[in-house]
Tab-separated table of C-alpha atoms in Angstrom:
chain	number	residue	atom	x	y	z
A	1	UNK	CA	-4.850	26.507	-33.387
A	2	UNK	CA	-3.343	27.219	-29.741
A	3	UNK	CA	-2.340	24.600	-27.490
A	4	UNK	CA	-4.902	24.600	-25.362
A	5	UNK	CA	-7.434	24.693	-27.832
A	6	UNK	CA	-6.034	21.993	-29.340
A	7	UNK	CA	-6.208	20.333	-25.501
A	8	UNK	CA	-9.989	20.849	-25.022
A	9	UNK	CA	-10.634	19.887	-28.807
A	10	UNK	CA	-9.909	16.608	-27.958
A	11	UNK	CA	-11.155	16.333	-24.160
A	12	UNK	CA	-14.448	17.060	-26.029
A	13	UNK	CA	-14.377	14.743	-28.401
A	14	UNK	CA	-14.055	12.537	-26.145
A	15	UNK	CA	-17.057	12.969	-24.233
A	16	UNK	CA	-19.390	13.548	-28.022
A	17	UNK	CA	-17.979	9.648	-28.262
A	18	UNK	CA	-19.921	8.636	-25.312
A	19	UNK	CA	-22.868	11.433	-26.770
A	20	UNK	CA	-23.154	8.820	-30.105
A	21	UNK	CA	-23.615	5.699	-28.241
A	22	UNK	CA	-27.298	5.876	-26.983
A	23	UNK	CA	-30.139	6.673	-28.914
A	24	UNK	CA	-32.383	8.372	-26.538
A	25	UNK	CA	-29.950	11.042	-26.068
A	26	UNK	CA	-31.588	10.202	-21.613
A	27	UNK	CA	-30.160	6.303	-21.908
A	28	UNK	CA	-26.466	8.532	-21.972
A	29	UNK	CA	-27.526	9.951	-18.668
A	30	UNK	CA	-27.227	6.506	-16.964
A	31	UNK	CA	-24.524	4.978	-18.982
A	32	UNK	CA	-22.299	8.297	-18.001
A	33	UNK	CA	-23.585	7.596	-14.178
A	34	UNK	CA	-22.774	4.562	-13.912
A	35	UNK	CA	-20.038	5.398	-15.210
A	36	UNK	CA	-18.668	7.797	-12.530
A	37	UNK	CA	-19.842	6.040	-10.009
A	38	UNK	CA	-17.070	3.907	-11.364
A	39	UNK	CA	-14.569	5.719	-12.050
A	40	UNK	CA	-14.918	7.548	-7.473
A	41	UNK	CA	-14.727	3.983	-6.972
A	42	UNK	CA	-11.490	3.050	-9.091
A	43	UNK	CA	-10.303	6.699	-7.576
A	44	UNK	CA	-10.680	5.213	-4.115
A	45	UNK	CA	-8.525	2.102	-4.476
A	46	UNK	CA	-5.335	4.216	-6.164
A	47	UNK	CA	-5.062	6.092	-3.120
A	48	UNK	CA	-5.300	3.079	-1.298
A	49	UNK	CA	-2.717	1.875	-3.146
A	50	UNK	CA	-0.888	5.335	-3.271
A	51	UNK	CA	-1.362	5.296	0.540
A	52	UNK	CA	0.083	1.558	0.826
A	53	UNK	CA	3.471	1.818	-1.246
A	54	UNK	CA	3.957	5.413	0.961
A	55	UNK	CA	2.937	2.631	4.720
A	56	UNK	CA	6.060	0.407	2.997
A	57	UNK	CA	9.192	3.621	2.435
A	58	UNK	CA	7.965	5.046	5.492
A	59	UNK	CA	8.393	1.444	7.233
A	60	UNK	CA	11.362	0.572	5.082
A	61	UNK	CA	13.051	4.638	5.406
A	62	UNK	CA	12.745	3.089	9.893
A	63	UNK	CA	14.443	0.652	8.963
A	64	UNK	CA	17.210	2.125	7.483
A	65	UNK	CA	19.182	4.352	9.905
A	66	UNK	CA	19.513	1.035	12.071
A	67	UNK	CA	20.807	-0.660	8.730
A	68	UNK	CA	23.683	1.489	8.557
A	69	UNK	CA	24.605	1.617	12.568
A	70	UNK	CA	25.404	-1.915	12.455
A	71	UNK	CA	26.900	-1.947	8.762
A	72	UNK	CA	29.305	1.018	11.050
A	73	UNK	CA	29.801	-0.965	14.330
A	74	UNK	CA	30.803	-3.586	11.438
A	75	UNK	CA	33.409	-1.434	10.236
A	76	UNK	CA	34.606	-0.625	13.722
A	77	UNK	CA	34.652	-3.862	14.986
A	78	UNK	CA	36.562	-5.566	11.722
A	79	UNK	CA	38.999	-3.001	11.813
A	80	UNK	CA	39.715	-3.578	15.340
A	81	UNK	CA	40.019	-7.236	14.295
A	82	UNK	CA	42.188	-6.174	11.857
A	83	UNK	CA	40.367	-7.088	8.831
A	84	UNK	CA	40.659	-4.585	6.704
A	85	UNK	CA	38.978	-5.672	4.221
A	86	UNK	CA	35.307	-6.427	5.856
A	87	UNK	CA	35.471	-2.866	7.711
A	88	UNK	CA	35.841	-1.660	3.278
A	89	UNK	CA	32.786	-3.971	2.446
A	90	UNK	CA	31.078	-2.983	5.927
A	91	UNK	CA	31.071	0.850	5.065
A	92	UNK	CA	30.681	0.641	1.351
A	93	UNK	CA	27.173	-1.464	2.032
A	94	UNK	CA	26.813	1.544	4.029
A	95	UNK	CA	27.201	3.764	2.181
A	96	UNK	CA	24.569	2.236	0.106
A	97	UNK	CA	22.251	1.944	2.583
A	98	UNK	CA	22.084	6.310	3.136
A	99	UNK	CA	21.697	6.750	-0.586
A	100	UNK	CA	18.725	4.709	-0.535
A	101	UNK	CA	17.454	6.647	2.269
A	102	UNK	CA	18.012	9.646	0.268
A	103	UNK	CA	16.586	8.245	-2.883
A	104	UNK	CA	12.903	6.707	-0.452
A	105	UNK	CA	12.909	10.797	1.675
A	106	UNK	CA	12.504	12.328	-1.993
A	107	UNK	CA	9.721	9.377	-2.917
A	108	UNK	CA	7.815	9.307	-0.104
A	109	UNK	CA	7.694	13.336	-1.067
A	110	UNK	CA	7.012	12.831	-4.746
A	111	UNK	CA	4.096	10.020	-3.206
A	112	UNK	CA	2.839	12.284	-0.811
A	113	UNK	CA	2.189	14.304	-3.244
A	114	UNK	CA	0.574	12.621	-5.688
A	115	UNK	CA	-1.549	11.451	-3.141
A	116	UNK	CA	-2.546	14.760	-1.899
A	117	UNK	CA	-3.611	15.568	-5.874
A	118	UNK	CA	-5.268	12.473	-5.861
A	119	UNK	CA	-7.471	13.142	-2.911
A	120	UNK	CA	-8.275	16.665	-3.842
A	121	UNK	CA	-9.239	15.857	-7.496
A	122	UNK	CA	-11.833	13.034	-5.941
A	123	UNK	CA	-13.212	15.729	-3.884
A	124	UNK	CA	-14.176	17.534	-7.091
A	125	UNK	CA	-14.817	14.378	-9.127
A	126	UNK	CA	-17.682	13.420	-5.761
A	127	UNK	CA	-19.106	17.205	-6.048
A	128	UNK	CA	-19.250	16.807	-10.221
A	129	UNK	CA	-20.910	13.684	-9.480
A	130	UNK	CA	-23.362	14.347	-7.389
A	131	UNK	CA	-24.337	17.705	-9.150
A	132	UNK	CA	-24.954	15.255	-12.346
A	133	UNK	CA	-26.778	13.052	-10.746
A	134	UNK	CA	-29.499	16.421	-9.583
A	135	UNK	CA	-29.529	18.026	-13.052
A	136	UNK	CA	-29.933	13.881	-14.152
A	137	UNK	CA	-32.980	13.270	-12.891
A	138	UNK	CA	-34.328	17.088	-13.438
A	139	UNK	CA	-33.387	16.557	-17.220
A	140	UNK	CA	-34.515	13.137	-17.518
A	141	UNK	CA	-37.951	14.338	-15.680
A	142	UNK	CA	-38.737	17.873	-17.354
A	143	UNK	CA	-38.325	17.328	-20.904
A	144	UNK	CA	-38.794	14.991	-23.917
A	145	UNK	CA	-36.454	13.085	-25.449
A	146	UNK	CA	-35.453	16.028	-28.378
A	147	UNK	CA	-34.984	18.703	-26.050
A	148	UNK	CA	-32.844	16.538	-23.679
A	149	UNK	CA	-30.910	16.452	-25.857
A	150	UNK	CA	-28.906	19.954	-25.468
A	151	UNK	CA	-29.292	19.149	-21.884
A	152	UNK	CA	-27.799	16.206	-21.649
A	153	UNK	CA	-24.935	17.380	-23.759
A	154	UNK	CA	-23.696	20.123	-21.425
A	155	UNK	CA	-24.132	17.753	-18.188
A	156	UNK	CA	-22.223	15.484	-20.073
A	157	UNK	CA	-19.661	17.162	-21.807
A	158	UNK	CA	-19.094	19.460	-18.136
A	159	UNK	CA	-18.496	15.641	-16.468
A	160	UNK	CA	-16.521	14.110	-19.057
A	161	UNK	CA	-13.962	16.462	-19.328
A	162	UNK	CA	-13.460	16.086	-15.204
A	163	UNK	CA	-12.810	12.020	-15.759
A	164	UNK	CA	-10.637	12.574	-18.795
A	165	UNK	CA	-9.283	14.474	-15.964
A	166	UNK	CA	-9.227	12.617	-12.968
A	167	UNK	CA	-8.274	9.793	-15.462
A	168	UNK	CA	-5.167	11.554	-16.395
A	169	UNK	CA	-3.750	11.986	-12.064
A	170	UNK	CA	-4.898	8.300	-11.152
A	171	UNK	CA	-2.355	7.458	-14.141
A	172	UNK	CA	-0.110	9.460	-13.479
A	173	UNK	CA	-0.475	8.188	-9.643
A	174	UNK	CA	-0.304	4.857	-10.435
A	175	UNK	CA	3.836	4.947	-12.414
A	176	UNK	CA	4.670	6.755	-9.685
A	177	UNK	CA	3.421	3.827	-7.259
A	178	UNK	CA	4.444	1.348	-9.762
A	179	UNK	CA	7.921	3.382	-9.960
A	180	UNK	CA	8.631	3.089	-6.394
A	181	UNK	CA	6.997	-0.597	-5.885
A	182	UNK	CA	9.901	-1.293	-7.706
A	183	UNK	CA	12.214	-0.048	-5.574
A	184	UNK	CA	10.876	-1.063	-2.662
A	185	UNK	CA	10.823	-4.439	-3.580
A	186	UNK	CA	14.040	-3.994	-4.264
A	187	UNK	CA	15.332	-2.763	-0.837
A	188	UNK	CA	13.156	-5.474	0.625
A	189	UNK	CA	15.212	-7.958	-1.562
A	190	UNK	CA	19.043	-6.633	0.388
A	191	UNK	CA	17.507	-6.640	3.256
A	192	UNK	CA	16.725	-10.153	2.946
A	193	UNK	CA	19.542	-11.470	1.401
A	194	UNK	CA	21.177	-10.573	4.833
A	195	UNK	CA	23.464	-7.582	2.477
A	196	UNK	CA	21.590	-5.308	4.415
A	197	UNK	CA	20.673	-6.634	7.951
A	198	UNK	CA	16.999	-5.939	8.887
A	199	UNK	CA	16.835	-3.940	11.666
A	200	UNK	CA	14.919	-6.432	13.737
A	201	UNK	CA	18.132	-8.519	14.091
A	202	UNK	CA	16.981	-11.897	13.068
A	203	UNK	CA	19.529	-12.223	9.883
A	204	UNK	CA	23.037	-12.202	10.078
A	205	UNK	CA	24.961	-10.900	7.247
A	206	UNK	CA	27.544	-12.162	6.021
A	207	UNK	CA	30.152	-9.365	7.258
A	208	UNK	CA	28.094	-10.659	10.822
A	209	UNK	CA	29.105	-14.080	10.242
A	210	UNK	CA	32.725	-13.736	9.278
A	211	UNK	CA	32.778	-12.148	12.679
A	212	UNK	CA	31.546	-14.480	14.753
A	213	UNK	CA	33.335	-17.129	12.993
A	214	UNK	CA	36.639	-14.778	13.907
A	215	UNK	CA	34.989	-15.049	17.184
A	216	UNK	CA	34.960	-18.017	17.710
A	217	UNK	CA	38.472	-19.231	15.909
A	218	UNK	CA	39.688	-16.484	18.730
A	219	UNK	CA	37.633	-18.256	21.634
A	220	UNK	CA	39.122	-21.217	20.681
A	221	UNK	CA	42.547	-20.212	20.635
A	222	UNK	CA	42.726	-19.037	23.498
A	223	UNK	CA	40.913	-21.976	25.428
A	224	UNK	CA	43.349	-23.682	23.879
A	225	UNK	CA	46.817	-21.874	24.956
A	226	UNK	CA	44.661	-22.222	28.992
A	227	UNK	CA	44.477	-25.928	28.024
A	228	UNK	CA	48.323	-25.892	26.925
A	229	UNK	CA	49.855	-23.833	29.687
A	230	UNK	CA	47.239	-26.637	32.737
A	231	UNK	CA	49.223	-30.147	31.056
A	232	UNK	CA	52.224	-31.012	31.825
A	233	UNK	CA	54.674	-29.745	29.133
A	234	UNK	CA	56.139	-32.030	26.731
A	235	UNK	CA	53.184	-34.778	27.335
A	236	UNK	CA	52.119	-36.299	24.767
A	237	UNK	CA	48.151	-35.382	23.455
A	238	UNK	CA	47.161	-39.491	23.434
A	239	UNK	CA	48.335	-39.559	26.951
A	240	UNK	CA	46.227	-37.209	28.619
A	241	UNK	CA	43.104	-38.179	26.526
A	242	UNK	CA	43.358	-42.219	26.851
A	243	UNK	CA	44.824	-41.050	30.770
A	244	UNK	CA	41.325	-42.407	32.394
A	245	UNK	CA	42.454	-46.109	32.001
A	246	UNK	CA	44.385	-47.586	34.467
A	247	UNK	CA	45.929	-51.003	32.931
A	248	UNK	CA	47.323	-51.066	29.481
A	249	UNK	CA	45.550	-52.067	26.705
A	250	UNK	CA	47.783	-55.280	26.463
A	251	UNK	CA	46.514	-56.831	29.807
A	252	UNK	CA	42.503	-56.818	28.421
A	253	UNK	CA	43.140	-59.473	25.172
B	1	UNK	CA	-14.088	31.938	-20.503
B	2	UNK	CA	-13.668	28.980	-18.958
B	3	UNK	CA	-9.789	27.090	-18.426
B	4	UNK	CA	-9.214	24.094	-16.840
B	5	UNK	CA	-5.254	23.642	-15.419
B	6	UNK	CA	-5.325	19.781	-15.436
B	7	UNK	CA	-4.963	18.287	-12.208
B	8	UNK	CA	-6.341	21.573	-10.515
B	9	UNK	CA	-9.842	22.167	-12.252
B	10	UNK	CA	-11.561	24.693	-13.771
B	11	UNK	CA	-11.253	29.045	-13.516
B	12	UNK	CA	-13.457	30.978	-15.235
B	13	UNK	CA	-12.057	34.430	-16.903
B	14	UNK	CA	-12.915	37.088	-18.676
B	15	UNK	CA	-12.871	37.445	-22.191
B	16	UNK	CA	-10.749	40.053	-22.028
B	17	UNK	CA	-7.392	39.048	-20.819
B	18	UNK	CA	-7.814	35.935	-24.325
B	19	UNK	CA	-5.277	38.192	-26.592
B	20	UNK	CA	-2.772	37.685	-23.598
B	21	UNK	CA	-3.426	34.438	-23.195
B	22	UNK	CA	-2.874	33.475	-26.873
B	23	UNK	CA	-0.129	35.065	-26.955
B	24	UNK	CA	1.425	32.772	-23.757
B	25	UNK	CA	-0.141	29.602	-24.992
B	26	UNK	CA	2.131	30.523	-28.706
B	27	UNK	CA	5.218	30.277	-26.936
B	28	UNK	CA	4.605	27.612	-24.830
B	29	UNK	CA	3.362	25.697	-28.497
B	30	UNK	CA	6.252	26.496	-30.300
B	31	UNK	CA	8.971	25.234	-27.048
B	32	UNK	CA	6.182	22.079	-27.673
B	33	UNK	CA	7.020	22.083	-31.331
B	34	UNK	CA	10.508	22.202	-30.624
B	35	UNK	CA	11.113	19.656	-28.356
B	36	UNK	CA	12.803	21.929	-25.778
B	37	UNK	CA	11.548	20.642	-22.147
B	38	UNK	CA	13.354	23.886	-20.006
B	39	UNK	CA	11.650	26.329	-22.478
B	40	UNK	CA	7.861	23.636	-22.071
B	41	UNK	CA	8.768	23.856	-18.931
B	42	UNK	CA	9.888	27.787	-18.200
B	43	UNK	CA	6.238	28.478	-20.856
B	44	UNK	CA	4.357	26.418	-19.118
B	45	UNK	CA	4.568	28.327	-15.996
B	46	UNK	CA	4.405	31.528	-16.609
B	47	UNK	CA	1.098	30.756	-18.138
B	48	UNK	CA	-0.328	28.279	-15.134
B	49	UNK	CA	0.705	31.951	-13.149
B	50	UNK	CA	-0.840	34.258	-14.746
B	51	UNK	CA	-4.012	31.898	-15.318
B	52	UNK	CA	-4.178	31.723	-11.643
B	53	UNK	CA	-3.774	35.562	-10.746
B	54	UNK	CA	-6.283	36.400	-13.567
B	55	UNK	CA	-9.199	33.841	-13.600
B	56	UNK	CA	-11.336	32.444	-10.493
B	57	UNK	CA	-12.080	29.119	-9.682
B	58	UNK	CA	-15.267	27.165	-10.651
B	59	UNK	CA	-17.187	26.294	-7.703
B	60	UNK	CA	-16.989	21.863	-7.636
B	61	UNK	CA	-20.866	20.800	-8.489
B	62	UNK	CA	-20.423	23.166	-11.521
B	63	UNK	CA	-21.118	21.543	-14.862
B	64	UNK	CA	-19.779	22.356	-17.517
B	65	UNK	CA	-16.495	21.503	-20.187
B	66	UNK	CA	-13.307	24.308	-20.901
B	67	UNK	CA	-13.083	26.711	-23.312
B	68	UNK	CA	-9.043	26.008	-23.364
B	69	UNK	CA	-7.010	22.896	-21.013
B	70	UNK	CA	-4.001	23.646	-19.971
B	71	UNK	CA	-1.502	20.760	-18.725
B	72	UNK	CA	-0.519	20.750	-15.003
B	73	UNK	CA	2.354	22.117	-13.125
B	74	UNK	CA	4.586	19.565	-13.176
B	75	UNK	CA	3.517	17.989	-16.386
B	76	UNK	CA	6.581	16.765	-18.993
B	77	UNK	CA	7.183	18.021	-22.615
B	78	UNK	CA	6.955	14.705	-23.506
B	79	UNK	CA	2.979	14.033	-21.195
B	80	UNK	CA	1.738	16.897	-23.441
B	81	UNK	CA	3.334	15.572	-26.605
B	82	UNK	CA	1.404	11.944	-26.116
B	83	UNK	CA	-1.596	13.832	-25.239
B	84	UNK	CA	-1.485	15.866	-28.003
B	85	UNK	CA	-1.791	13.133	-30.403
B	86	UNK	CA	-3.764	10.443	-29.552
B	87	UNK	CA	-7.016	11.380	-28.216
B	88	UNK	CA	-6.950	8.006	-27.151
B	89	UNK	CA	-4.728	8.763	-24.361
B	90	UNK	CA	-7.237	10.797	-21.876
B	91	UNK	CA	-9.133	8.266	-20.224
B	92	UNK	CA	-12.437	8.432	-18.735
């Protein structure tokens, strides 16, 4: 049997199971309609999740270039201070940040595509649910249980297939979102741990700390040499520090 | 006849196109059975392109089951195999 025929039968089997549930086929209409409304809600929530994830990726995408720039400045500063190790570390991280940025761009596009598909699917589903509701009312008003059976079957098979299709689209979007959440979480961790600096500059990464330590060390050195030049050559430091008291200690006791 | 492309919706096609679609469908099924991913992608694209060219979209408010259902354009071979092997996989 052809692949497309097999798939059609698999979807139809699902609808038949729904029809077998109720004694009166007209009960199936209400049950199915309830399921449809639930599905519409689920798809709406799914869409909101996808949109949230996309926003998060967008935010990270805006942070990463600033991080890369900062790392480049740090590399220059490290190199200027004669610290090749710091410069190398900063450049390695900068390259990682750029790679993340490229990956995020792809993922964002992927997520946008999922969002578009799900939006279209929701629109189709809503149109079909509305059609189902109208058909349901007609069947319930105009037909006896026996007569209704065929008509219920047609309506339920049609909508059930649509629900299966939308359900698959939902699963796919959820999978993609979950993958992306995991990656976004990892990047957040990197930003938080200071391995990549937050674009707001609120946290300090270890390279920055080292550069600042070096700069404060050299400030201290400069201050020391200034003091050394100011003091008389050869005078012991102790004298300089205890120069205040006019009398020797022995005189006090 | 009504053909559904998963994720895209339903199309109405004249019966006379069935032999051509069957031929393409057979090639697709062969690729699935052989686990041939590039072949699967190639044949699926060919089949979907033909169905889109020959069919006209069924209005959204039209409620009917499809005679044939095709995987969507971005499906992987693994996804299609899973759909065929376990009907419990289809939600809804």
